[in-house]
């Protein structure tokens, strides 16, 4: 997490179910799919500003106030648990990041404006030379 932010394990809810992913016959008996639930609104890991930012940025991902992440790409329940926690970490890292500073508009320099206009004039001269050749009187 950014700047050593730690989410207490008590705030994470893990549910296990049978995975539809890889594993063949073993998948029928092992509860290897992991669903990780995290409720940012009640988390003690965030400051007020961070919590407001997370809730605003994850508003479309929240289901009944919780962020749900499912991991079933591995046969092992442990590896799926690690994968789900890493995904949650990435999502929260993006959500908690401060907004980018606003863009400050700049003006092109006088030299760059002059170079641009000179290049336009040169292109115009080049194209003007591409006109039809006038027929000579002897033809």
Short mmCIF file of N, CA, C and O in Angstrom, two decimals:
data_model
loop_
_atom_site.label_atom_id
_atom_site.label_comp_id
_atom_site.label_asym_id
_atom_site.label_seq_id
_atom_site.Cartn_x
_atom_site.Cartn_y
_atom_site.Cartn_z
N UNK A 1 0.85 -1.19 0.00
CA UNK A 1 0.00 0.00 0.00
C UNK A 1 0.89 1.24 0.00
O UNK A 1 2.02 1.21 0.45
N UNK A 2 0.36 2.37 -0.44
CA UNK A 2 1.17 3.58 -0.49
C UNK A 2 1.55 4.07 0.89
O UNK A 2 0.73 4.06 1.80
N UNK A 3 2.81 4.45 1.04
CA UNK A 3 3.32 5.03 2.30
C UNK A 3 3.06 4.13 3.50
O UNK A 3 2.74 4.59 4.59
N UNK A 4 3.15 2.82 3.33
CA UNK A 4 3.02 1.90 4.44
C UNK A 4 1.61 1.78 5.00
O UNK A 4 1.44 1.36 6.14
N UNK A 5 0.62 2.13 4.22
CA UNK A 5 -0.77 1.99 4.67
C UNK A 5 -1.07 0.52 4.88
O UNK A 5 -0.81 -0.30 4.01
N UNK A 6 -1.61 0.17 6.04
CA UNK A 6 -1.92 -1.23 6.34
C UNK A 6 -3.40 -1.37 6.64
O UNK A 6 -3.97 -0.60 7.41
N UNK A 7 -3.99 -2.37 6.01
CA UNK A 7 -5.40 -2.68 6.27
C UNK A 7 -5.44 -3.84 7.25
O UNK A 7 -4.85 -4.90 6.98
N UNK A 8 -6.10 -3.67 8.38
CA UNK A 8 -6.18 -4.78 9.35
C UNK A 8 -6.87 -5.99 8.73
O UNK A 8 -7.84 -5.86 7.98
N UNK A 9 -6.36 -7.17 9.04
CA UNK A 9 -6.93 -8.41 8.50
C UNK A 9 -8.38 -8.59 8.91
O UNK A 9 -9.15 -9.24 8.21
N UNK A 10 -8.77 -7.98 10.03
CA UNK A 10 -10.16 -8.12 10.49
C UNK A 10 -11.14 -7.39 9.59
O UNK A 10 -12.34 -7.66 9.63
N UNK A 11 -10.63 -6.46 8.75
CA UNK A 11 -11.51 -5.72 7.85
C UNK A 11 -11.68 -6.41 6.50
O UNK A 11 -12.45 -5.94 5.67
N UNK A 12 -10.96 -7.50 6.30
CA UNK A 12 -11.07 -8.26 5.06
C UNK A 12 -11.91 -9.51 5.30
O UNK A 12 -11.70 -10.21 6.28
N UNK A 13 -12.85 -9.75 4.42
CA UNK A 13 -13.69 -10.95 4.53
C UNK A 13 -13.37 -11.83 3.32
O UNK A 13 -13.45 -11.37 2.18
N UNK A 14 -12.99 -13.06 3.59
CA UNK A 14 -12.69 -14.00 2.52
C UNK A 14 -13.74 -15.10 2.50
O UNK A 14 -14.09 -15.65 3.54
N UNK A 15 -14.22 -15.38 1.28
CA UNK A 15 -15.16 -16.49 1.09
C UNK A 15 -14.54 -17.43 0.09
O UNK A 15 -13.90 -17.00 -0.87
N UNK A 16 -14.76 -18.71 0.30
CA UNK A 16 -14.17 -19.72 -0.57
C UNK A 16 -15.27 -20.54 -1.22
O UNK A 16 -16.29 -20.83 -0.59
N UNK A 17 -15.06 -20.88 -2.48
CA UNK A 17 -16.03 -21.71 -3.19
C UNK A 17 -15.30 -22.55 -4.22
O UNK A 17 -14.10 -22.37 -4.45
N UNK A 18 -16.03 -23.41 -4.86
CA UNK A 18 -15.42 -24.26 -5.88
C UNK A 18 -15.14 -23.44 -7.13
O UNK A 18 -16.00 -22.71 -7.59
N UNK A 19 -13.97 -23.61 -7.63
CA UNK A 19 -13.53 -22.81 -8.77
C UNK A 19 -13.95 -23.45 -10.08
O UNK A 19 -13.99 -24.67 -10.20
N UNK A 20 -14.23 -22.62 -11.06
CA UNK A 20 -14.50 -23.12 -12.41
C UNK A 20 -13.25 -23.05 -13.25
O UNK A 20 -13.28 -23.31 -14.44
N UNK A 21 -12.14 -22.68 -12.64
CA UNK A 21 -10.89 -22.49 -13.37
C UNK A 21 -10.12 -23.78 -13.57
O UNK A 21 -10.70 -24.86 -13.59
N UNK A 22 -8.80 -23.70 -13.71
CA UNK A 22 -7.99 -24.87 -14.01
C UNK A 22 -7.97 -25.87 -12.86
O UNK A 22 -8.19 -25.52 -11.71
N UNK A 23 -7.73 -27.13 -13.17
CA UNK A 23 -7.60 -28.11 -12.10
C UNK A 23 -8.21 -29.46 -12.39
O UNK A 23 -7.99 -30.41 -11.66
N UNK A 24 -8.99 -29.58 -13.43
CA UNK A 24 -9.54 -30.89 -13.78
C UNK A 24 -10.44 -31.44 -12.69
O UNK A 24 -11.24 -30.73 -12.11
N UNK A 25 -10.28 -32.73 -12.39
CA UNK A 25 -11.16 -33.37 -11.40
C UNK A 25 -10.97 -32.78 -10.01
O UNK A 25 -11.90 -32.74 -9.22
N UNK A 26 -9.75 -32.33 -9.70
CA UNK A 26 -9.49 -31.78 -8.38
C UNK A 26 -10.33 -30.56 -8.08
O UNK A 26 -10.57 -30.22 -6.93
N UNK A 27 -10.77 -29.86 -9.11
CA UNK A 27 -11.55 -28.64 -8.92
C UNK A 27 -12.92 -28.96 -8.33
O UNK A 27 -13.56 -28.11 -7.73
N UNK A 28 -13.39 -30.17 -8.49
CA UNK A 28 -14.71 -30.53 -7.98
C UNK A 28 -14.75 -30.66 -6.47
O UNK A 28 -15.80 -30.60 -5.86
N UNK A 29 -13.59 -30.89 -5.85
CA UNK A 29 -13.58 -31.12 -4.41
C UNK A 29 -12.90 -30.01 -3.63
O UNK A 29 -13.10 -29.89 -2.43
N UNK A 30 -12.08 -29.19 -4.28
CA UNK A 30 -11.31 -28.18 -3.55
C UNK A 30 -11.99 -26.82 -3.66
O UNK A 30 -12.35 -26.39 -4.75
N UNK A 31 -12.17 -26.14 -2.54
CA UNK A 31 -12.72 -24.79 -2.53
C UNK A 31 -11.56 -23.82 -2.78
O UNK A 31 -11.07 -23.17 -1.86
N UNK A 32 -11.14 -23.70 -4.04
CA UNK A 32 -9.94 -22.91 -4.33
C UNK A 32 -10.26 -21.50 -4.79
O UNK A 32 -9.38 -20.65 -4.81
N UNK A 33 -11.50 -21.20 -5.15
CA UNK A 33 -11.87 -19.85 -5.58
C UNK A 33 -11.98 -18.96 -4.34
O UNK A 33 -12.57 -19.36 -3.33
N UNK A 34 -11.41 -17.76 -4.43
CA UNK A 34 -11.42 -16.84 -3.29
C UNK A 34 -12.17 -15.58 -3.69
O UNK A 34 -11.92 -15.01 -4.75
N UNK A 35 -13.09 -15.16 -2.84
CA UNK A 35 -13.75 -13.87 -3.02
C UNK A 35 -13.38 -13.02 -1.81
O UNK A 35 -13.64 -13.40 -0.67
N UNK A 36 -12.75 -11.90 -2.09
CA UNK A 36 -12.27 -11.01 -1.04
C UNK A 36 -13.18 -9.79 -0.99
O UNK A 36 -13.44 -9.15 -2.01
N UNK A 37 -13.71 -9.48 0.19
CA UNK A 37 -14.60 -8.33 0.37
C UNK A 37 -13.93 -7.33 1.31
O UNK A 37 -13.37 -7.71 2.34
N UNK A 38 -14.05 -6.06 0.94
CA UNK A 38 -13.48 -4.99 1.76
C UNK A 38 -14.44 -3.81 1.74
O UNK A 38 -14.88 -3.38 0.67
N UNK A 39 -14.77 -3.28 2.92
CA UNK A 39 -15.69 -2.15 3.03
C UNK A 39 -14.86 -0.90 3.38
O UNK A 39 -14.46 -0.71 4.53
N UNK A 40 -14.60 -0.04 2.38
CA UNK A 40 -13.75 1.13 2.65
C UNK A 40 -14.40 2.19 3.54
O UNK A 40 -13.71 2.93 4.22
N UNK A 41 -15.72 2.25 3.56
CA UNK A 41 -16.41 3.30 4.34
C UNK A 41 -16.18 3.13 5.84
O UNK A 41 -16.16 4.13 6.57
N UNK A 42 -15.99 1.92 6.31
CA UNK A 42 -15.81 1.70 7.75
C UNK A 42 -14.37 1.35 8.11
O UNK A 42 -14.09 1.02 9.26
N UNK A 43 -13.46 1.42 7.14
CA UNK A 43 -12.08 1.04 7.40
C UNK A 43 -11.37 2.06 8.28
O UNK A 43 -11.54 3.27 8.13
N UNK A 44 -10.55 1.56 9.19
CA UNK A 44 -9.76 2.43 10.08
C UNK A 44 -8.40 2.75 9.47
O UNK A 44 -7.62 3.49 10.07
N UNK A 45 -8.10 2.19 8.30
CA UNK A 45 -6.79 2.38 7.69
C UNK A 45 -6.64 3.72 7.00
O UNK A 45 -5.52 4.15 6.72
N UNK A 46 -7.75 4.40 6.70
CA UNK A 46 -7.70 5.64 5.93
C UNK A 46 -7.95 6.85 6.80
O UNK A 46 -8.67 6.80 7.79
N UNK A 47 -7.38 7.99 6.37
CA UNK A 47 -7.75 9.26 6.97
C UNK A 47 -9.10 9.68 6.36
O UNK A 47 -9.55 9.06 5.39
N UNK A 48 -9.69 10.74 6.86
CA UNK A 48 -10.99 11.19 6.32
C UNK A 48 -10.87 11.55 4.84
O UNK A 48 -11.72 11.19 4.04
N UNK A 49 -9.80 12.28 4.48
CA UNK A 49 -9.61 12.69 3.09
C UNK A 49 -9.40 11.48 2.19
O UNK A 49 -9.96 11.39 1.09
N UNK A 50 -8.58 10.53 2.65
CA UNK A 50 -8.34 9.31 1.87
C UNK A 50 -9.62 8.51 1.68
O UNK A 50 -9.91 8.02 0.60
N UNK A 51 -10.40 8.38 2.76
CA UNK A 51 -11.65 7.62 2.69
C UNK A 51 -12.61 8.25 1.68
O UNK A 51 -13.22 7.57 0.86
N UNK A 52 -12.73 9.59 1.73
CA UNK A 52 -13.62 10.29 0.79
C UNK A 52 -13.15 10.07 -0.64
O UNK A 52 -13.97 9.82 -1.54
N UNK A 53 -11.84 10.13 -0.87
CA UNK A 53 -11.30 9.94 -2.22
C UNK A 53 -11.55 8.51 -2.70
O UNK A 53 -11.96 8.29 -3.85
N UNK A 54 -11.32 7.53 -1.83
CA UNK A 54 -11.53 6.13 -2.20
C UNK A 54 -12.99 5.88 -2.52
O UNK A 54 -13.33 5.25 -3.53
N UNK A 55 -13.88 6.38 -1.69
CA UNK A 55 -15.32 6.15 -1.92
C UNK A 55 -15.78 6.83 -3.22
O UNK A 55 -16.61 6.28 -3.95
N UNK A 56 -15.24 8.01 -3.50
CA UNK A 56 -15.63 8.71 -4.72
C UNK A 56 -15.11 7.97 -5.96
O UNK A 56 -15.83 7.79 -6.95
N UNK A 57 -13.85 7.54 -5.91
CA UNK A 57 -13.25 6.91 -7.09
C UNK A 57 -13.72 5.47 -7.31
O UNK A 57 -13.69 4.98 -8.43
N UNK A 58 -14.12 4.79 -6.25
CA UNK A 58 -14.57 3.40 -6.39
C UNK A 58 -16.09 3.27 -6.35
O UNK A 58 -16.60 2.17 -6.20
N UNK A 59 -16.80 4.38 -6.49
CA UNK A 59 -18.26 4.36 -6.37
C UNK A 59 -18.91 3.34 -7.31
O UNK A 59 -19.84 2.64 -6.92
N UNK A 60 -18.40 3.24 -8.55
CA UNK A 60 -19.01 2.32 -9.50
C UNK A 60 -18.60 0.87 -9.26
O UNK A 60 -19.21 -0.04 -9.80
N UNK A 61 -17.58 0.63 -8.45
CA UNK A 61 -17.13 -0.74 -8.14
C UNK A 61 -17.78 -1.29 -6.88
O UNK A 61 -17.70 -2.49 -6.63
N UNK A 62 -18.35 -0.41 -6.06
CA UNK A 62 -18.89 -0.85 -4.78
C UNK A 62 -20.21 -1.58 -4.98
O UNK A 62 -21.09 -1.14 -5.71
N UNK A 63 -20.34 -2.70 -4.29
CA UNK A 63 -21.57 -3.46 -4.29
C UNK A 63 -22.00 -3.58 -2.83
O UNK A 63 -21.30 -4.22 -2.04
N UNK A 64 -23.07 -2.93 -2.48
CA UNK A 64 -23.55 -2.87 -1.09
C UNK A 64 -22.45 -2.32 -0.18
O UNK A 64 -22.24 -2.78 0.94
N UNK A 65 -21.71 -1.33 -0.69
CA UNK A 65 -20.68 -0.66 0.09
C UNK A 65 -19.35 -1.38 0.17
O UNK A 65 -18.44 -0.91 0.83
N UNK A 66 -19.22 -2.53 -0.50
CA UNK A 66 -17.99 -3.31 -0.41
C UNK A 66 -17.35 -3.48 -1.78
O UNK A 66 -18.03 -3.56 -2.80
N UNK A 67 -16.02 -3.53 -1.77
CA UNK A 67 -15.27 -3.86 -2.98
C UNK A 67 -15.12 -5.38 -2.97
O UNK A 67 -14.62 -5.95 -1.99
N UNK A 68 -15.56 -6.05 -4.03
CA UNK A 68 -15.47 -7.50 -4.12
C UNK A 68 -14.47 -7.88 -5.21
O UNK A 68 -14.53 -7.37 -6.32
N UNK A 69 -13.56 -8.77 -4.86
CA UNK A 69 -12.56 -9.25 -5.81
C UNK A 69 -12.57 -10.77 -5.78
O UNK A 69 -12.48 -11.37 -4.70
N UNK A 70 -12.71 -11.37 -6.95
CA UNK A 70 -12.70 -12.83 -7.05
C UNK A 70 -11.43 -13.27 -7.74
O UNK A 70 -11.01 -12.67 -8.72
N UNK A 71 -10.81 -14.31 -7.22
CA UNK A 71 -9.60 -14.87 -7.82
C UNK A 71 -9.76 -16.38 -7.92
O UNK A 71 -10.01 -17.05 -6.92
N UNK A 72 -9.64 -16.89 -9.14
CA UNK A 72 -9.75 -18.34 -9.32
C UNK A 72 -8.80 -18.83 -10.39
O UNK A 72 -9.02 -19.89 -10.97
N UNK A 73 -7.76 -18.06 -10.68
CA UNK A 73 -6.87 -18.44 -11.77
C UNK A 73 -5.88 -19.53 -11.40
O UNK A 73 -5.25 -20.12 -12.27
N UNK A 74 -5.71 -19.82 -10.13
CA UNK A 74 -4.77 -20.86 -9.69
C UNK A 74 -5.51 -22.04 -9.09
O UNK A 74 -6.64 -21.90 -8.61
N UNK A 75 -4.86 -23.17 -9.07
CA UNK A 75 -5.46 -24.37 -8.47
C UNK A 75 -5.40 -24.29 -6.95
O UNK A 75 -6.23 -24.85 -6.26
N UNK A 76 -4.39 -23.59 -6.44
CA UNK A 76 -4.18 -23.51 -5.00
C UNK A 76 -4.98 -22.37 -4.39
O UNK A 76 -4.99 -21.25 -4.90
N UNK A 77 -5.66 -22.67 -3.28
CA UNK A 77 -6.41 -21.64 -2.57
C UNK A 77 -5.47 -20.55 -2.07
O UNK A 77 -5.79 -19.36 -2.16
N UNK A 78 -4.31 -20.94 -1.59
CA UNK A 78 -3.35 -19.97 -1.06
C UNK A 78 -2.93 -18.98 -2.15
O UNK A 78 -2.89 -17.76 -1.92
N UNK A 79 -2.61 -19.48 -3.34
CA UNK A 79 -2.18 -18.59 -4.42
C UNK A 79 -3.32 -17.67 -4.85
O UNK A 79 -3.10 -16.52 -5.21
N UNK A 80 -4.54 -18.16 -4.82
CA UNK A 80 -5.69 -17.32 -5.15
C UNK A 80 -5.90 -16.25 -4.09
O UNK A 80 -6.28 -15.11 -4.40
N UNK A 81 -5.65 -16.57 -2.83
CA UNK A 81 -5.77 -15.57 -1.76
C UNK A 81 -4.74 -14.46 -1.96
O UNK A 81 -5.05 -13.28 -1.84
N UNK A 82 -3.51 -14.85 -2.30
CA UNK A 82 -2.45 -13.87 -2.55
C UNK A 82 -2.81 -13.00 -3.75
O UNK A 82 -2.66 -11.77 -3.72
N UNK A 83 -3.32 -13.63 -4.81
CA UNK A 83 -3.68 -12.89 -6.03
C UNK A 83 -4.80 -11.88 -5.73
O UNK A 83 -4.76 -10.74 -6.21
N UNK A 84 -5.79 -12.28 -4.94
CA UNK A 84 -6.90 -11.38 -4.61
C UNK A 84 -6.41 -10.19 -3.78
O UNK A 84 -6.81 -9.05 -4.03
N UNK A 85 -5.52 -10.45 -2.84
CA UNK A 85 -4.99 -9.35 -2.01
C UNK A 85 -4.12 -8.40 -2.84
O UNK A 85 -4.17 -7.19 -2.64
N UNK A 86 -3.36 -8.95 -3.77
CA UNK A 86 -2.55 -8.08 -4.64
C UNK A 86 -3.44 -7.21 -5.51
O UNK A 86 -3.16 -6.03 -5.73
N UNK A 87 -4.54 -7.79 -6.02
CA UNK A 87 -5.46 -7.00 -6.84
C UNK A 87 -6.12 -5.90 -6.02
O UNK A 87 -6.28 -4.78 -6.49
N UNK A 88 -6.51 -6.22 -4.78
CA UNK A 88 -7.11 -5.20 -3.91
C UNK A 88 -6.10 -4.09 -3.64
O UNK A 88 -6.45 -2.91 -3.67
N UNK A 89 -4.85 -4.46 -3.41
CA UNK A 89 -3.80 -3.47 -3.17
C UNK A 89 -3.66 -2.53 -4.36
O UNK A 89 -3.59 -1.31 -4.19
N UNK A 90 -3.66 -3.09 -5.57
CA UNK A 90 -3.51 -2.25 -6.77
C UNK A 90 -4.70 -1.31 -6.93
O UNK A 90 -4.54 -0.13 -7.25
N UNK A 91 -5.90 -1.81 -6.68
CA UNK A 91 -7.11 -0.99 -6.81
C UNK A 91 -7.09 0.15 -5.80
O UNK A 91 -7.36 1.31 -6.13
N UNK A 92 -6.74 -0.16 -4.55
CA UNK A 92 -6.72 0.88 -3.51
C UNK A 92 -5.58 1.87 -3.74
O UNK A 92 -5.73 3.06 -3.46
N UNK A 93 -4.45 1.39 -4.25
CA UNK A 93 -3.33 2.30 -4.53
C UNK A 93 -3.75 3.35 -5.56
O UNK A 93 -3.46 4.53 -5.42
N UNK A 94 -4.44 2.90 -6.61
CA UNK A 94 -4.90 3.84 -7.63
C UNK A 94 -5.96 4.79 -7.07
O UNK A 94 -5.99 5.97 -7.41
N UNK A 95 -6.84 4.26 -6.23
CA UNK A 95 -7.95 5.08 -5.72
C UNK A 95 -7.49 6.11 -4.70
O UNK A 95 -8.07 7.19 -4.60
N UNK A 96 -6.44 5.80 -3.96
CA UNK A 96 -6.01 6.68 -2.88
C UNK A 96 -5.01 7.74 -3.37
O UNK A 96 -4.77 8.73 -2.68
N UNK A 97 -4.47 7.55 -4.57
CA UNK A 97 -3.46 8.47 -5.10
C UNK A 97 -4.05 9.88 -5.22
O UNK A 97 -5.20 10.04 -5.64
N UNK A 98 -3.29 10.89 -4.87
CA UNK A 98 -3.81 12.26 -4.97
C UNK A 98 -4.01 12.63 -6.44
O UNK A 98 -3.34 12.09 -7.32
N UNK A 99 -4.93 13.53 -6.70
CA UNK A 99 -5.17 13.91 -8.09
C UNK A 99 -3.95 14.62 -8.69
O UNK A 99 -3.17 15.25 -7.98
N UNK A 100 -3.81 14.50 -10.00
CA UNK A 100 -2.68 15.14 -10.68
C UNK A 100 -2.86 16.66 -10.61
O UNK A 100 -3.99 17.15 -10.60
N UNK A 101 -1.76 17.40 -10.56
CA UNK A 101 -1.90 18.86 -10.52
C UNK A 101 -2.55 19.36 -11.82
O UNK A 101 -2.34 18.76 -12.88
N UNK A 102 -3.31 20.43 -11.74
CA UNK A 102 -3.97 20.92 -12.94
C UNK A 102 -2.95 21.42 -13.96
O UNK A 102 -1.88 21.92 -13.60
N UNK A 103 -3.29 21.28 -15.23
CA UNK A 103 -2.39 21.69 -16.30
C UNK A 103 -2.35 23.21 -16.35
O UNK A 103 -3.37 23.88 -16.28
N UNK A 104 -1.13 23.73 -16.47
CA UNK A 104 -0.97 25.17 -16.62
C UNK A 104 -0.83 25.48 -18.09
O UNK A 104 0.12 25.03 -18.73
N UNK A 105 -1.75 26.24 -18.68
CA UNK A 105 -1.63 26.52 -20.11
C UNK A 105 -0.38 27.35 -20.40
O UNK A 105 -0.02 28.22 -19.63
N UNK A 106 0.28 27.03 -21.50
CA UNK A 106 1.47 27.76 -21.90
C UNK A 106 1.29 28.32 -23.30
O UNK A 106 0.45 27.86 -24.05
N UNK A 107 2.09 29.34 -23.61
CA UNK A 107 2.04 29.94 -24.95
C UNK A 107 3.25 29.46 -25.72
O UNK A 107 4.34 29.31 -25.16
N UNK A 108 3.09 29.27 -27.05
CA UNK A 108 4.27 28.94 -27.85
C UNK A 108 5.22 30.15 -27.87
O UNK A 108 4.78 31.30 -27.84
N UNK A 109 6.51 29.87 -27.92
CA UNK A 109 7.48 30.96 -27.93
C UNK A 109 7.43 31.69 -29.28
O UNK A 109 6.95 31.14 -30.27
N UNK A 110 7.94 32.90 -29.29
CA UNK A 110 7.93 33.69 -30.53
C UNK A 110 8.75 32.99 -31.61
O UNK A 110 8.38 32.95 -32.78
N UNK A 111 9.88 32.39 -31.20
CA UNK A 111 10.73 31.68 -32.16
C UNK A 111 10.01 30.48 -32.77
O UNK A 111 10.11 30.22 -33.97
N UNK A 112 9.27 29.72 -31.93
CA UNK A 112 8.58 28.55 -32.47
C UNK A 112 7.45 28.97 -33.41
O UNK A 112 7.19 28.32 -34.42
N UNK A 113 6.78 30.09 -33.09
CA UNK A 113 5.74 30.60 -33.99
C UNK A 113 6.35 31.01 -35.34
O UNK A 113 5.79 30.69 -36.40
N UNK A 114 7.50 31.69 -35.29
CA UNK A 114 8.15 32.13 -36.52
C UNK A 114 8.58 30.92 -37.36
O UNK A 114 8.39 30.89 -38.57
N UNK A 115 9.17 29.90 -36.71
CA UNK A 115 9.60 28.70 -37.43
C UNK A 115 8.41 27.99 -38.07
O UNK A 115 8.49 27.52 -39.20
N UNK A 116 7.29 27.93 -37.36
CA UNK A 116 6.10 27.29 -37.90
C UNK A 116 5.59 28.03 -39.13
O UNK A 116 5.29 27.42 -40.17
N UNK A 117 5.52 29.35 -39.07
CA UNK A 117 5.05 30.14 -40.21
C UNK A 117 6.02 30.06 -41.39
O UNK A 117 5.59 29.99 -42.54
N UNK A 118 7.33 30.06 -41.10
CA UNK A 118 8.31 29.93 -42.18
C UNK A 118 8.15 28.58 -42.88
O UNK A 118 8.23 28.49 -44.11
N UNK A 119 7.92 27.52 -42.09
CA UNK A 119 7.75 26.19 -42.67
C UNK A 119 6.48 26.15 -43.52
O UNK A 119 6.46 25.53 -44.59
N UNK A 120 5.42 26.82 -43.08
CA UNK A 120 4.18 26.85 -43.86
C UNK A 120 4.40 27.57 -45.20
O UNK A 120 3.93 27.13 -46.25
N UNK A 121 5.14 28.68 -45.14
CA UNK A 121 5.41 29.42 -46.38
C UNK A 121 6.23 28.58 -47.35
O UNK A 121 5.97 28.56 -48.55
N UNK A 122 7.22 27.86 -46.81
CA UNK A 122 8.06 27.02 -47.67
C UNK A 122 7.23 25.90 -48.29
O UNK A 122 7.39 25.60 -49.47
N UNK A 123 6.33 25.30 -47.54
CA UNK A 123 5.47 24.25 -48.10
C UNK A 123 4.58 24.82 -49.19
O UNK A 123 4.35 24.19 -50.21
N UNK A 124 4.06 26.04 -48.98
CA UNK A 124 3.23 26.69 -50.00
C UNK A 124 4.00 26.93 -51.28
O UNK A 124 3.50 26.70 -52.38
N UNK A 125 5.26 27.41 -51.16
CA UNK A 125 6.09 27.64 -52.35
C UNK A 125 6.34 26.32 -53.09
O UNK A 125 6.27 26.27 -54.31
N UNK A 126 6.65 25.27 -52.34
CA UNK A 126 6.91 23.96 -52.95
C UNK A 126 5.69 23.49 -53.72
O UNK A 126 5.79 23.00 -54.84
N UNK A 127 4.51 23.66 -53.14
CA UNK A 127 3.29 23.20 -53.81
C UNK A 127 2.94 24.08 -55.01
O UNK A 127 2.39 23.60 -56.00
N UNK A 128 3.27 25.35 -54.92
CA UNK A 128 3.00 26.25 -56.05
C UNK A 128 3.81 25.84 -57.27
O UNK A 128 3.38 26.00 -58.41
N UNK A 129 5.00 25.30 -57.05
CA UNK A 129 5.85 24.86 -58.16
C UNK A 129 5.32 23.59 -58.81
O UNK A 129 5.80 23.19 -59.88
N UNK A 130 4.36 22.93 -58.19
CA UNK A 130 3.83 21.69 -58.74
C UNK A 130 2.69 21.92 -59.74
O UNK A 130 2.06 20.99 -60.17
N UNK A 131 2.43 23.17 -60.12
CA UNK A 131 1.33 23.45 -61.04
C UNK A 131 1.59 22.88 -62.42
O UNK A 131 2.68 22.38 -62.72
N UNK A 132 0.59 22.96 -63.30
CA UNK A 132 0.73 22.44 -64.66
C UNK A 132 1.75 23.26 -65.43
O UNK A 132 1.84 24.47 -65.29
N UNK A 133 2.39 22.58 -66.31
CA UNK A 133 3.34 23.26 -67.18
C UNK A 133 2.55 23.83 -68.35
O UNK A 133 1.75 23.12 -68.98
N UNK A 134 2.73 25.12 -68.65
CA UNK A 134 1.99 25.76 -69.75
C UNK A 134 2.48 25.21 -71.08
O UNK A 134 3.70 25.06 -71.30
N UNK A 135 1.59 24.90 -72.03
CA UNK A 135 2.02 24.38 -73.34
C UNK A 135 2.74 25.48 -74.12
O UNK A 135 2.40 26.66 -74.04
N UNK A 136 3.75 25.07 -74.89
CA UNK A 136 4.49 26.03 -75.71
C UNK A 136 3.75 26.28 -77.01
O UNK A 136 2.92 25.46 -77.44
N UNK A 137 4.00 27.40 -77.64
CA UNK A 137 3.26 27.80 -78.86
C UNK A 137 3.56 26.89 -80.06
O UNK A 137 2.82 26.92 -81.02
N UNK A 138 4.57 26.09 -80.04
CA UNK A 138 4.94 25.28 -81.20
C UNK A 138 4.10 24.02 -81.34
O UNK A 138 4.16 23.33 -82.34
N UNK A 139 3.27 23.63 -80.41
CA UNK A 139 2.60 22.36 -80.35
C UNK A 139 1.44 22.17 -81.13
O UNK A 139 0.99 21.51 -81.89
#
